[in-house]
XYZ file of C-alpha atoms in Angstrom:
181
model
C 107.655 54.288 106.852
C 105.107 56.517 105.308
C 102.064 59.130 107.009
C 100.174 56.262 106.668
C 102.338 53.949 107.829
C 102.935 56.017 111.470
C 99.250 56.626 112.030
C 98.679 52.996 111.736
C 101.317 52.575 114.375
C 100.111 54.948 116.807
C 96.653 53.338 116.580
C 98.334 50.301 118.070
C 95.947 48.562 120.025
C 96.611 49.650 123.549
C 97.193 53.400 123.216
C 95.501 54.912 125.377
C 96.848 57.881 125.289
C 100.539 57.647 122.970
C 97.787 57.577 119.904
C 97.908 59.320 117.033
C 95.060 61.938 119.478
C 98.649 63.113 121.411
C 100.262 63.478 118.408
C 97.784 66.071 116.341
C 97.380 67.862 120.009
C 101.290 68.153 119.285
C 100.840 69.040 115.713
C 98.282 72.580 116.729
C 100.828 73.294 119.251
C 103.458 74.057 116.528
C 101.195 75.715 114.623
C 100.933 77.905 116.949
C 104.838 78.858 117.871
C 106.464 81.130 116.015
C 109.605 82.909 114.365
C 110.794 79.496 113.537
C 111.803 78.944 110.072
C 110.577 76.465 107.586
C 113.341 74.263 108.091
C 112.675 73.874 111.709
C 108.961 73.607 111.276
C 109.754 70.739 109.698
C 112.580 68.840 112.558
C 110.079 70.215 114.848
C 107.103 68.253 112.806
C 109.300 65.176 112.294
C 110.159 64.933 115.471
C 106.160 64.928 117.177
C 105.720 62.025 114.037
C 107.952 59.756 115.518
C 108.548 60.448 118.646
C 106.893 58.173 120.389
C 106.381 55.194 116.969
C 107.656 52.493 119.247
C 105.833 52.657 122.165
C 105.580 49.816 124.302
C 105.165 49.767 128.139
C 107.322 47.586 129.141
C 109.751 48.485 127.484
C 112.841 50.603 128.525
C 114.022 52.281 125.191
C 110.789 53.553 123.467
C 112.408 57.220 122.756
C 115.296 55.244 121.520
C 113.716 53.056 119.280
C 112.275 55.424 117.926
C 114.481 57.714 117.521
C 116.406 55.162 115.138
C 113.629 54.415 113.162
C 113.345 58.654 112.418
C 117.053 58.613 111.482
C 116.175 55.934 108.749
C 112.439 56.921 107.228
C 113.241 60.768 107.357
C 115.644 63.386 104.791
C 119.260 62.825 105.114
C 119.397 66.254 105.701
C 117.404 66.513 109.271
C 117.754 63.067 110.457
C 120.427 62.881 112.720
C 118.221 66.381 114.792
C 115.413 64.837 114.508
C 117.062 61.669 116.081
C 118.628 63.951 119.209
C 115.202 65.806 119.619
C 113.117 62.471 119.897
C 115.972 61.263 122.875
C 115.233 64.451 124.720
C 111.796 62.674 125.373
C 113.270 60.123 127.497
C 114.581 62.560 130.232
C 112.833 65.936 128.922
C 116.049 67.533 129.672
C 118.514 69.246 127.694
C 120.760 72.244 127.224
C 119.672 76.095 127.979
C 120.128 77.002 124.742
C 118.829 74.233 123.255
C 115.514 76.944 121.561
C 113.978 72.985 119.332
C 114.952 70.550 122.593
C 112.424 73.675 124.341
C 109.651 73.398 122.009
C 109.729 70.098 121.727
C 109.699 69.520 125.273
C 107.127 71.760 126.412
C 104.621 70.915 123.416
C 104.993 67.191 124.625
C 104.240 68.037 128.122
C 101.951 70.624 127.046
C 99.307 67.827 128.545
C 100.604 68.039 132.460
C 98.456 71.391 131.855
C 95.452 70.760 130.700
C 92.206 72.242 132.273
C 91.734 69.054 135.026
C 89.000 67.527 133.488
C 91.399 66.495 130.238
C 94.181 66.268 132.526
C 92.318 63.993 134.380
C 91.339 62.375 131.235
C 95.146 61.770 130.466
C 95.729 60.485 133.793
C 92.877 57.282 133.497
C 94.478 56.709 129.951
C 98.321 56.075 131.379
C 96.295 53.878 133.754
C 95.690 51.985 130.929
C 98.586 51.491 129.529
C 100.130 50.938 132.200
C 97.047 47.614 133.304
C 99.777 45.455 133.489
C 101.856 46.341 136.539
C 99.969 46.187 139.578
C 97.602 49.081 141.780
C 100.696 49.013 144.353
C 103.012 49.761 141.498
C 101.452 51.867 139.169
C 100.708 53.818 142.259
C 104.482 53.824 142.864
C 106.303 54.563 139.831
C 103.443 57.491 138.724
C 103.979 58.742 142.054
C 107.635 59.058 141.278
C 107.141 60.464 137.829
C 105.283 63.168 139.047
C 107.320 64.293 142.671
C 110.188 64.216 139.414
C 108.794 67.467 137.482
C 106.961 69.035 140.051
C 110.241 69.305 141.572
C 111.914 70.363 138.143
C 112.371 74.917 138.880
C 111.393 75.061 135.491
C 107.931 71.988 133.381
C 107.968 73.558 130.421
C 112.173 75.373 129.102
C 109.800 77.154 126.575
C 109.216 80.966 128.199
C 105.760 80.628 126.464
C 104.385 77.794 127.857
C 105.795 77.891 131.257
C 103.513 80.760 131.188
C 100.658 79.416 129.653
C 100.706 76.168 131.668
C 103.488 75.627 134.601
C 101.183 76.997 137.303
C 97.972 74.806 135.833
C 100.474 71.960 135.765
C 101.828 72.148 139.564
C 97.982 72.016 140.573
C 97.464 69.140 138.113
C 100.396 66.742 139.455
C 99.940 67.695 143.347
C 96.544 67.144 142.662
C 97.273 63.668 141.354
C 100.218 62.796 143.912
C 96.762 63.547 146.164
C 94.517 60.610 145.489
C 97.714 58.793 144.866
C 98.636 58.486 148.400
């Protein structure tokens, strides 16, 4: 799979948030991260490109399938690390000393700390991706996910992202939770 084929996957029908704009936003945030070697930047760039390549809201194994595809298509010297990072995006849990994992997870979750109007557009896009789910079930499931993030002592494991996004993320989560109840 080349970049054109990856881009086409992200343009598939039904992708309202997990689309090419999300990848471009993530790559833009990566560009602003200082202190990375070229090798680390390559790993993170590939992890970003591949982390949502498989995205079917009704499937529980999107991250695993995305990781497997990445491992088959990226350079052999980085494939296992790219796959490992992609797998972290399922739970967003990582070891305290996992610097690359902290950066990837923080980039992936940056939308939670967006300006309120952008966050609301993201939340609406997520609803569209789960349009097959009844309103009651969606509200319950979405609220459970948001509560898990809100209950974390640290939403953004990278300190720079935490300083920039944590307060607004918590405000956005509280606002959406209130709207869901």
